[in-house]
Coordinates of C-alpha atoms in Angstrom, one line a residue:
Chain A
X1 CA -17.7 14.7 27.6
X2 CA -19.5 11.3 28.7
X3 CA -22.6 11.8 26.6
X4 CA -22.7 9.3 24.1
X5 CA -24.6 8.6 21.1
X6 CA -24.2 7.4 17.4
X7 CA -22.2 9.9 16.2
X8 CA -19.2 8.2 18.5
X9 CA -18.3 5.8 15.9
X10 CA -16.7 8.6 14.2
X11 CA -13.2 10.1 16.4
X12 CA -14.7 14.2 15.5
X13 CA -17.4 14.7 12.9
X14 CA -18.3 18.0 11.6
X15 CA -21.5 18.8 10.4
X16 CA -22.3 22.2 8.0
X17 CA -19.2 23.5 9.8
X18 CA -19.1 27.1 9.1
X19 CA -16.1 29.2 10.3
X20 CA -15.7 33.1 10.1
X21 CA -12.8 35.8 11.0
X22 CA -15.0 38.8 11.4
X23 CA -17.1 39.0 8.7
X24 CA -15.0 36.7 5.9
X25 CA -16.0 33.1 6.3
X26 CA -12.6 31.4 5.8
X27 CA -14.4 27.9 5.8
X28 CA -18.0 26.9 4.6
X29 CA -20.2 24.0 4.5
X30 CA -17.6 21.5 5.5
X31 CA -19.3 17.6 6.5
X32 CA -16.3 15.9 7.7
X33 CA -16.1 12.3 9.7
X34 CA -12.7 11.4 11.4
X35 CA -12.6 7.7 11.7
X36 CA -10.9 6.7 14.9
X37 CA -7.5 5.6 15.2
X38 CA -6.0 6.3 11.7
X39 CA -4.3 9.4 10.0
X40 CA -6.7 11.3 8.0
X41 CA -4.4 14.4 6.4
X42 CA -5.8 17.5 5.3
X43 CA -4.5 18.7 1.9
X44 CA -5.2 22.0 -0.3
X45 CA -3.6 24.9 -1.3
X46 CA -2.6 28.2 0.8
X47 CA -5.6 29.9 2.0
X48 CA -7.5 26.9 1.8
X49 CA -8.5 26.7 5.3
X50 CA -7.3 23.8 6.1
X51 CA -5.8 25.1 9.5
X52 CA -8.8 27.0 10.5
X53 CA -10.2 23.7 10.7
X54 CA -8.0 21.6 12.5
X55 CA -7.8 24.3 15.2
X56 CA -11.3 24.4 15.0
X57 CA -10.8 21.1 16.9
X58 CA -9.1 21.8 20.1
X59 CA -10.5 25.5 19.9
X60 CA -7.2 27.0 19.7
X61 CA -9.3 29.7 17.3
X62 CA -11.0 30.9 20.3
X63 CA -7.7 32.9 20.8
X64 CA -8.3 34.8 17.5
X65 CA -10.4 37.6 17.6
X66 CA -13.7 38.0 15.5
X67 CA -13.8 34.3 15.2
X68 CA -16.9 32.2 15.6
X69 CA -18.1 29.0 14.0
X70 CA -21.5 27.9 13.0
X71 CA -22.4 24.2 12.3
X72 CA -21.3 21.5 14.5
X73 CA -18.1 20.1 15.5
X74 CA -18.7 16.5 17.8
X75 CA -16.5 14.7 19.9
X76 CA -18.1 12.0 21.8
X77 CA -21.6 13.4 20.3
X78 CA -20.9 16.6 22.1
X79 CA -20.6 19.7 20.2
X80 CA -17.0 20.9 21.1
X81 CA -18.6 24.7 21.2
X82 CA -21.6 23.9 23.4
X83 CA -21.6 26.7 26.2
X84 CA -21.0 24.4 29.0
X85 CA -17.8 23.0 27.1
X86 CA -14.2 23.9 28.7
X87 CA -12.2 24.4 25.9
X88 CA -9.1 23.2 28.9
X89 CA -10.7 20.4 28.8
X90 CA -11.1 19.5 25.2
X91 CA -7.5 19.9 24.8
X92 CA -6.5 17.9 27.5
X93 CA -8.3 15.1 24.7
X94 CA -7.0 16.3 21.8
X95 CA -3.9 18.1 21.8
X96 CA -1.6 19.8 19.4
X97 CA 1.5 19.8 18.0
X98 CA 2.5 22.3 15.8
X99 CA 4.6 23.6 12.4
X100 CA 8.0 24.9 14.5
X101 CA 9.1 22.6 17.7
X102 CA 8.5 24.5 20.5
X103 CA 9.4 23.0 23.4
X104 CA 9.9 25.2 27.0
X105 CA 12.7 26.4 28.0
X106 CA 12.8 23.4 30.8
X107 CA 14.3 20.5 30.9
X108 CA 13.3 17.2 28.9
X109 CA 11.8 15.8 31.7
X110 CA 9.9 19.0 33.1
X111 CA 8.5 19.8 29.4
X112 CA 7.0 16.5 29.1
X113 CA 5.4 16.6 33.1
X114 CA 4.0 20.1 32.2
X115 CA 0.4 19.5 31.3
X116 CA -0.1 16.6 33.7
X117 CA 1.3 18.7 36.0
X118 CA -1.2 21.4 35.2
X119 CA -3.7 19.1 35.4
X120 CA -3.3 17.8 39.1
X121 CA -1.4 14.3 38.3
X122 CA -1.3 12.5 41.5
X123 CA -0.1 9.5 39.5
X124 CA 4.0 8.2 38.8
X125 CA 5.4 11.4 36.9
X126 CA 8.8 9.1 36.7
X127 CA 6.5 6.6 34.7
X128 CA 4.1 8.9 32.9
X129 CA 7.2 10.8 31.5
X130 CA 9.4 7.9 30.4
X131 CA 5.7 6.1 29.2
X132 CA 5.2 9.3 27.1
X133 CA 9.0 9.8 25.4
X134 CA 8.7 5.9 24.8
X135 CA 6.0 6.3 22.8
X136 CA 7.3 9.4 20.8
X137 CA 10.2 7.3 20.2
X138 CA 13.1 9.7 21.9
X139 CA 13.2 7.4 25.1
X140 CA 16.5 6.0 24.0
X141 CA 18.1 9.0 22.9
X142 CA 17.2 10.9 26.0
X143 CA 17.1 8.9 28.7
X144 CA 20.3 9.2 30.3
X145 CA 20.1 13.0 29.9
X146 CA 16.8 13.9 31.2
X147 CA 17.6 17.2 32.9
X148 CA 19.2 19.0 29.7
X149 CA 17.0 21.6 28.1
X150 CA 14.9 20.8 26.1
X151 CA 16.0 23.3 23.3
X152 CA 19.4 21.2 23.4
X153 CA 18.0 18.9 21.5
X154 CA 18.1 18.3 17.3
X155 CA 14.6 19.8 15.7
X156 CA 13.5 15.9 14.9
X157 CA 13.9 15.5 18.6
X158 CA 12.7 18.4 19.8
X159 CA 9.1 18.0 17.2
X160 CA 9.2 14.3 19.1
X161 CA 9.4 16.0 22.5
X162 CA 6.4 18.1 21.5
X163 CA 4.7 15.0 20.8
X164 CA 5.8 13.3 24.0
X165 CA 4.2 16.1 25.5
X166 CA 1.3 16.0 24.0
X167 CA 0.9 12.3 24.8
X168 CA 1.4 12.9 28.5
X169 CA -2.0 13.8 28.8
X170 CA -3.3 11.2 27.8
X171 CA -5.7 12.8 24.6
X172 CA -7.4 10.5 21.9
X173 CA -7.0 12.9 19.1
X174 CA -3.4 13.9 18.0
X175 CA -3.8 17.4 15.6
X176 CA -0.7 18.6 14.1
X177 CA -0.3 21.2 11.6
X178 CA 2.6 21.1 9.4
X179 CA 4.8 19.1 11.8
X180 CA 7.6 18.1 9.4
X181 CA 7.9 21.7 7.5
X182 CA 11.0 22.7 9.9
X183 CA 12.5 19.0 9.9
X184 CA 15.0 17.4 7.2
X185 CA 13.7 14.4 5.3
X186 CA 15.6 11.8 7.6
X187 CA 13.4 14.1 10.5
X188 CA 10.3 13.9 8.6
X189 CA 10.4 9.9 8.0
X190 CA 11.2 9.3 11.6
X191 CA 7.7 11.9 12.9
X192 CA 5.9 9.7 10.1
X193 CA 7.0 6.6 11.3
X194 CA 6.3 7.4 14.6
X195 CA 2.8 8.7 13.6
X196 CA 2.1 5.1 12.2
X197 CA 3.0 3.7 15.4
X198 CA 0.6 6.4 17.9
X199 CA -2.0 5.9 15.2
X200 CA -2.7 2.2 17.3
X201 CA -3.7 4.2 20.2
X202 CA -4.3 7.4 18.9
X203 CA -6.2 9.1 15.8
X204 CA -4.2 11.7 14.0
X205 CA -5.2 14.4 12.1
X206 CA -2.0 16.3 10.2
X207 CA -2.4 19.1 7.7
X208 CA 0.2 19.5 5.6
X209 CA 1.7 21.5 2.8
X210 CA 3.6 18.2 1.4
X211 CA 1.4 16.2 -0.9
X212 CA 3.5 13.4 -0.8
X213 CA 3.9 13.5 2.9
X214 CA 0.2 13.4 3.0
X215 CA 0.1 10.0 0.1
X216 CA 2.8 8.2 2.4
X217 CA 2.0 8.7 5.6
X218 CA -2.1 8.8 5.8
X219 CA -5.0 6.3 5.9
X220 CA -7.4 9.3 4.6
X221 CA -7.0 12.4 2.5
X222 CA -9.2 15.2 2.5
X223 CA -8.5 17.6 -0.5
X224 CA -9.6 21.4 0.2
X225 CA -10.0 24.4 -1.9
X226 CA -11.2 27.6 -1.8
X227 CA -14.2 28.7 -3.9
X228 CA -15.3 31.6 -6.2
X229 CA -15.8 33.6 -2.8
X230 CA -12.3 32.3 -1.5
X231 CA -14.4 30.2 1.3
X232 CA -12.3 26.8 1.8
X233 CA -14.4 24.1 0.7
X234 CA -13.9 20.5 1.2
X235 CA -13.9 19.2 -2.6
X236 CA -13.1 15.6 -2.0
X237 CA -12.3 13.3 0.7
X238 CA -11.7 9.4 0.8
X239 CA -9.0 7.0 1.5
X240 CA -5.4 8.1 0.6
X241 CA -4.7 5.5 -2.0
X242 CA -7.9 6.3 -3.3
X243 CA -7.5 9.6 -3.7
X244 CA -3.5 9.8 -4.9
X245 CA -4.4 7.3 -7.5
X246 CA -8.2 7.9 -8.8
X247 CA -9.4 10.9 -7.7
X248 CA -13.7 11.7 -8.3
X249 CA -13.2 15.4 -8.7
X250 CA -11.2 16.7 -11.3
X251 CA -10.4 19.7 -9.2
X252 CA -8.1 17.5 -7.0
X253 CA -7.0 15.4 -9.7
X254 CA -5.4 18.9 -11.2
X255 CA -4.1 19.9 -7.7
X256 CA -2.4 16.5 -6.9
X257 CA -0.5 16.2 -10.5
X258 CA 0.6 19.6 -9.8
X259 CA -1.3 22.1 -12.6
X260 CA -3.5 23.5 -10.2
X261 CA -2.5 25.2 -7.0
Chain B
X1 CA 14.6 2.7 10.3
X2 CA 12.1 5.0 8.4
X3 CA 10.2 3.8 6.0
X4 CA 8.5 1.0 7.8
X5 CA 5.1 1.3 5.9
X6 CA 6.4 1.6 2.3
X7 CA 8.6 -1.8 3.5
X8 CA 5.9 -3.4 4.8
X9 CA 3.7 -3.1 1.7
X10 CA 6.7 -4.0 -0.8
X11 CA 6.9 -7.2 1.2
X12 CA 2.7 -7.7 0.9
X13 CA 3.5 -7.3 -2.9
X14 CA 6.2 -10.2 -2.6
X15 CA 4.4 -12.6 -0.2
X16 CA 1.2 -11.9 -3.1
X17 CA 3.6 -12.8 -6.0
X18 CA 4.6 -16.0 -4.1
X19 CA 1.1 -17.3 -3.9
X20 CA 0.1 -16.1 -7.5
X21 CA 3.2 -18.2 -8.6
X22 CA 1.9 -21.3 -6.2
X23 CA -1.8 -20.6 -8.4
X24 CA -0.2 -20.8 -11.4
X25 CA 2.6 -23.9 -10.4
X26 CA -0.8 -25.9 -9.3
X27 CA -2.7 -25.1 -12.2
X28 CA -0.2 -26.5 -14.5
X29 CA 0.4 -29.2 -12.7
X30 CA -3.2 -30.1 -12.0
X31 CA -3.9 -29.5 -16.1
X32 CA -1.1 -32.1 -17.1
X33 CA -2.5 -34.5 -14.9
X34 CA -6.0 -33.5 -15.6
X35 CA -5.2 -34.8 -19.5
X36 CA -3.4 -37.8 -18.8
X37 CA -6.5 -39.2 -16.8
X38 CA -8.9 -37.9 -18.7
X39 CA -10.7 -36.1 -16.0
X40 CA -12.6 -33.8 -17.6
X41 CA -13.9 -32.5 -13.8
X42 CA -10.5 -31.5 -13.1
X43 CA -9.3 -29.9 -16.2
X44 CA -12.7 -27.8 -15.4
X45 CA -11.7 -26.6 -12.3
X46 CA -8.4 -26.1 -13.5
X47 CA -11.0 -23.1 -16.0
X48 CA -12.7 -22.2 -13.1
X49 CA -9.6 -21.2 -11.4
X50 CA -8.1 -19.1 -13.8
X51 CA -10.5 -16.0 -13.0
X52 CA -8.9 -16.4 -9.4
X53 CA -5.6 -16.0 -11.4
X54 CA -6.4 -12.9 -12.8
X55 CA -8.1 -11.1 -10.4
X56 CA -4.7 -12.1 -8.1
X57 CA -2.7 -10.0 -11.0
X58 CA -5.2 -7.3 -10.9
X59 CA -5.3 -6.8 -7.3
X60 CA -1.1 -6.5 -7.0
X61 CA -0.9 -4.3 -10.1
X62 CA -3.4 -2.2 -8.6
X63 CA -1.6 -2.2 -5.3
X64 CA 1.5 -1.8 -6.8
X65 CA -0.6 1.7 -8.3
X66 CA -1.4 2.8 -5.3
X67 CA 2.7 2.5 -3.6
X68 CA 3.8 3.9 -6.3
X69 CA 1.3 6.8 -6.3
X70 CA 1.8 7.6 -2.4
X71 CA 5.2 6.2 -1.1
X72 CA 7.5 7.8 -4.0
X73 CA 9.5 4.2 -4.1
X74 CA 13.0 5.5 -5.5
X75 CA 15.9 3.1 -7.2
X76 CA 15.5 -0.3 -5.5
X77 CA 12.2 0.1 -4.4
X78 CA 11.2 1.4 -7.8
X79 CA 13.3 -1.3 -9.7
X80 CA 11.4 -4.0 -7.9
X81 CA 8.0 -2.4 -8.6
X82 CA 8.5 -2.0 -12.2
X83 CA 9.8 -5.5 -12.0
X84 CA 6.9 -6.9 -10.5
X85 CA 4.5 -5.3 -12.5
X86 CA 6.4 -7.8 -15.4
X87 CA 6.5 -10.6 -13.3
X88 CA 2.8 -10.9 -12.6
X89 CA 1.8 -10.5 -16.1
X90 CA 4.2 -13.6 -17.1
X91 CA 2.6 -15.6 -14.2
X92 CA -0.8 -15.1 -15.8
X93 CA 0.1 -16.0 -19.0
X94 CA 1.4 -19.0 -17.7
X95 CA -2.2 -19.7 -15.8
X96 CA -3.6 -19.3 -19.6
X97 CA -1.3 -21.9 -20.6
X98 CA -2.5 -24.1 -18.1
X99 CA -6.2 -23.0 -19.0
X100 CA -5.5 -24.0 -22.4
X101 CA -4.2 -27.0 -21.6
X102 CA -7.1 -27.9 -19.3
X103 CA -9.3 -26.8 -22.5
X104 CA -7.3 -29.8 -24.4
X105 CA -8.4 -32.3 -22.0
X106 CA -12.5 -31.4 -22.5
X107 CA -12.3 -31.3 -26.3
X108 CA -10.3 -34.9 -26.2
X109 CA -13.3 -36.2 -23.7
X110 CA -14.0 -39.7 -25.1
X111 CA -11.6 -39.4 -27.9
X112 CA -9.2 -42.7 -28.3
X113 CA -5.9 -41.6 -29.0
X114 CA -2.3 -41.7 -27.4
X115 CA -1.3 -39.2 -25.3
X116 CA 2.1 -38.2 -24.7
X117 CA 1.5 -38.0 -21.1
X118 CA 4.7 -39.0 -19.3
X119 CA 7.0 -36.4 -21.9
X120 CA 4.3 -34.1 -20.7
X121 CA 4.1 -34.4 -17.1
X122 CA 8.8 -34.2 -17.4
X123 CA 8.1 -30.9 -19.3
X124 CA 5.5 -29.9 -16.8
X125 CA 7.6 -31.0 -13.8
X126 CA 11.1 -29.2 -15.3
X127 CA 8.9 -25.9 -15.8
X128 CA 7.3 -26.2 -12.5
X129 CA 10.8 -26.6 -10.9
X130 CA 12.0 -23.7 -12.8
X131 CA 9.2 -21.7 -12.0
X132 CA 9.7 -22.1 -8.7
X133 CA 13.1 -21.7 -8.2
X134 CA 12.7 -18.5 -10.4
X135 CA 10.6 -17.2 -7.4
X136 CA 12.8 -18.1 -5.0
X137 CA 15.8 -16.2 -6.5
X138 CA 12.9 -13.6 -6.6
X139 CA 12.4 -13.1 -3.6
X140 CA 16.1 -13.5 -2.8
X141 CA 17.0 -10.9 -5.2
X142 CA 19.7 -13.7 -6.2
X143 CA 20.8 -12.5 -9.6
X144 CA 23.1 -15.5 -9.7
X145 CA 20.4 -18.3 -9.5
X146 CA 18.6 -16.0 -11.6
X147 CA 21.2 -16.7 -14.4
X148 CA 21.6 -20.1 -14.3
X149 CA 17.5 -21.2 -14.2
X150 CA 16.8 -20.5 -17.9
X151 CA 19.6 -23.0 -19.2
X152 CA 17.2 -25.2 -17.7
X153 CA 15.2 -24.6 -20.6
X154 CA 16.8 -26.6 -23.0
X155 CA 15.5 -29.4 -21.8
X156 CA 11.8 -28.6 -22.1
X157 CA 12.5 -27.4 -25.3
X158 CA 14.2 -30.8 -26.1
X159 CA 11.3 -32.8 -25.1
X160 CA 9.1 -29.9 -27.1
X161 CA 10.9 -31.1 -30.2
X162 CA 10.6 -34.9 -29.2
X163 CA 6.8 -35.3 -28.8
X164 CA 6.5 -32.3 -31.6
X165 CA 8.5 -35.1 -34.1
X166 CA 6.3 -37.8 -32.4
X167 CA 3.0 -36.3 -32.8
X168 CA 3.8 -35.6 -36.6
X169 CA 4.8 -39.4 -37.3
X170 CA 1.5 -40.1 -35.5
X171 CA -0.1 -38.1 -37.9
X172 CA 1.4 -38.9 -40.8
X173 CA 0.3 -42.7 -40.4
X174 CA -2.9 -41.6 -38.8
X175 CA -4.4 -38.8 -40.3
X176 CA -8.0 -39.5 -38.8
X177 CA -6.1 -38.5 -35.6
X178 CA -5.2 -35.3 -37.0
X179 CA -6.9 -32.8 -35.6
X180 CA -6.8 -34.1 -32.1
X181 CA -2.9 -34.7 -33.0
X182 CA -2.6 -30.8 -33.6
X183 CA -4.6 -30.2 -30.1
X184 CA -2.0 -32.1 -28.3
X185 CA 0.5 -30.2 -30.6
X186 CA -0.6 -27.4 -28.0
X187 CA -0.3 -28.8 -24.9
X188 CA 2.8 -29.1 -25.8
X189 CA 3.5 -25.6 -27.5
X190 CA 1.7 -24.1 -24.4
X191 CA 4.6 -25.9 -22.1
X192 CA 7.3 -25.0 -23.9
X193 CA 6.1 -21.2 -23.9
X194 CA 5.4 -21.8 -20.3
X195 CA 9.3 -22.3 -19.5
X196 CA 10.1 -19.3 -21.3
X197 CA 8.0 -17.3 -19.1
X198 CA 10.1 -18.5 -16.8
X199 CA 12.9 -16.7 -18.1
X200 CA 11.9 -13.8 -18.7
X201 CA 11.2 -13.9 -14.7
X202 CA 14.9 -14.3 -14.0
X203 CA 15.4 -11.5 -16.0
X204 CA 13.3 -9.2 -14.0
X205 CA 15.3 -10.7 -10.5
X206 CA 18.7 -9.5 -12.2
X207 CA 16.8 -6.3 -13.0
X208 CA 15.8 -6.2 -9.1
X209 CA 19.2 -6.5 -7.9
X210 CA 21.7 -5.5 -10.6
X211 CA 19.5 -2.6 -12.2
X212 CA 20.7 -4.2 -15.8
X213 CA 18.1 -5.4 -17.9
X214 CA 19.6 -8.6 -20.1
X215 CA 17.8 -10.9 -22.9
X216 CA 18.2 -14.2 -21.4
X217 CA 16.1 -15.7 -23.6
X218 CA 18.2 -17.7 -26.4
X219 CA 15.4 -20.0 -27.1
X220 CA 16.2 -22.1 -30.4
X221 CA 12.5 -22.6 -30.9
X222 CA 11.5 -18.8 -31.2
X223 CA 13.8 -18.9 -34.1
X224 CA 12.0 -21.3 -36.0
X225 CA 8.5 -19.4 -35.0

């Protein structure tokens, strides 16, 4: 992952990214550049595709069969589905958090150690895990009880766990798909919040279901559809207050004042 | 507490309303004083500066746009929005007042005739004070102070109606100084309208913080309009 060139001015840029299940390409011809350290949400109706791509950058599709991918995906100018890529090691620098919490069945302290355990840490786990559930902002509310269960905690807490784990190994690209679509809104302000603060450090990339979630809590908005062959399409893509309040293609403009989609 | 982005841009909106209104105090100021030395470099500057005016109001409302668009600011937040939208528009006009006056000051360039000045500079100095003060209860969401500012206004509309009586007697046994008579008639019109502005910004603060939107303005001059 040290090979560098221009394209590192962008986080991940894709480039005629094509992706297939089998013989139905769920996502086609989409040129996308992730500027670094900001949120850039992905928007669009069901179907869309816009979860094929954003596990399209940690590779967690490689787990579904009859997918492949044409086109490019770079990280660091490397294409993420080179053959001497280890899709370990690409999420070890961008990680996941997902729709439901879903912390193990461990304790606090054990489910945020995990992957830098995994990984051969020879470093201060004390540090590295309190470092990690400061930053996800749950320090202070589980501090003095590290060795409870995980699953003991509120579903707020537990998504912020997920994300403490996540940060543990240290990744530069945060993915999370639908994060807040389990939480309350009290839940959901504090995970957007929180994303505002990691996005200093650390860029985001959320898809998510809730436009508005999407107009408060991002820097960019990409807007996907599908098309006449039901292919998800990238129709538009720009900065969020841009896009929530002049958008250039009429097909977003119908799907974010809600007569489309 | 959540919310920290949509409460730091409602604060960018107030900090930008503060230095609109410190734009628009200057420019009044500086046209007043502009007229009663004759300066017609200042009084164009004072011109100049009114595009910066405008494109300050453009660039909050447009903000203000673009939070209201993606934060889905409810009650308070929403009150003080709408409110500001109001707010800027009644600072501009106030930055056209002071435009016009500047404008005054060029067409009397070389013209002998008496100026009101020192009635002018009390009425620019009361509505400057008000102006001020309105943006502080502003900011302070202080519906109170909010009240009590426009009372304030009787006294600009006091001196409106002495140098109005004055300039008319001037004209009367002057008539060659009529038409510049009727430009100064102006200056003075356009600082009288500028206090009521004034107003009608305390009215959005109560707005802000009570939710009640009141007619403050009892302005005995309007009548006669």
């Amino acid at each position: 992952m040290s090979e560098q060139n221009l394209s590192n001015h962008f986080a991940i840029e894709t480039r005629n990214l094509n992706l297939f299940y089998g013989n139905f390409r769920a996502v086609k011809d989409v040129n996308l550049q992730i500027v670094p350290r900001k949120i850039t949400a992905i928007i669009g109706p069901s179907g869309c595709g816009k979860s094929t791509v954003l596990r399209s950058f940690n590779r967690m599709n490689d787990f579904v069969p009859g997918f492949h991918m044409e086109g490019e995906i770079l990280f660091h100018g490397k294409n993420l589905y080179a053959p001497d890529v280890d899709p370990v090691q690409v999420r070890q620098y961008i990680g996941m958090v997902f729709q439901k919490p879903n912390p193990f069945p461990k304790s606090i302290y054990e489910n945020v150690a995990w992957g830098a355990r995994i990984n051969g840490y020879k470093g201060n786990m004390d540090e590295l895990v309190e470092g990690a559930l400061r930053a996800a902002a749950l320090w202070d509310e589980v501090k003095d009880n590290l060795k409870k269960s995980g699953l003991s905690l509120s579903g707020g807490q537990q998504q912020r766990l997920c994300i403490a784990r996540a940060l543990a190994v240290k990744p530069e690209i945060i993915l999370m798909d639908e994060p807040c679509s389990a939480l309350d809104p009290i839940a959901t302000l504090k995970i957007e919040d929180l994303m505002r603060e990691l996005s200093e450090n650390y860029t985001i990339i959320i898809v998510t279901h809730n436009m508005q979630q999407a107009a408060r809590a991002s820097d960019y908005t990409a807007f996907f559809t599908m098309d006449e062959d039901r292919a998800g399409v990238m129709v538009e893509y720009g900065e969020t207050s841009q896009i929530f309040t002049n958008p250039r293609d009429k097909r977003t403009e119908d799907y974010i004042t809600g007569r489309f989609g | 507490m959540p919310r920290a982005t949509l409460d730091r841009q409602l604060h960018q909106i107030q900090d930008e309303v503060l230095t609109l209104g410190s734009m628009v105090e200057q420019a009044l100021v500086k046209s007043v004083d502009a007229l009663k030395r004759r300066d017609v470099t200042a009084a164009q500057q004072v011109i100049r500066g009114d595009q910066a005016v405008n494109e300050k109001r453009y660039a909050i409302e447009n903000g203000i746009i673009a939070v209201v668009a993606t934060q889905q600011p409810m009650a308070h937040d929403l009150r003080f929005l709408a409110a500001v939208l109001e707010v800027i528009i009644e600072l501009e006009r106030i930055g056209d007042y002071a435009k016009g006056i500047a404008r005054v000051c060029q067409r009397l360039e070389g013209v002998e005739i008496p100026i009101p000045s020192r009635d002018f500079e009390r009425m620019a100095e009361i509505t400057v004070s008000m102006l001020h003060r309105s943006l502080s209860a502003f900011v302070k969401e202080d519906a109170s102070l909010a009240h009590r500012i426009p009372d304030e206004d009787e006294q600009v509309d006091a001196l409106y109606n002495s140098v109005y009586h004055g300039l008319i007697t001037s004209m009367i046994q002057h008539p060659e100084w009529i038409d510049h008579s009727n430009l100064l008639l102006w200056v003075a019109h356009n600082l009288e309208r500028a206090a009521d502005r004034v107003t009608n910004i305390c009215e959005r603060t109560v707005f802000i913080a009570t939710g009640e939107l009141l007619e403050m303005d009892l302005d005995d001059y309007e009548e006669t309009e």
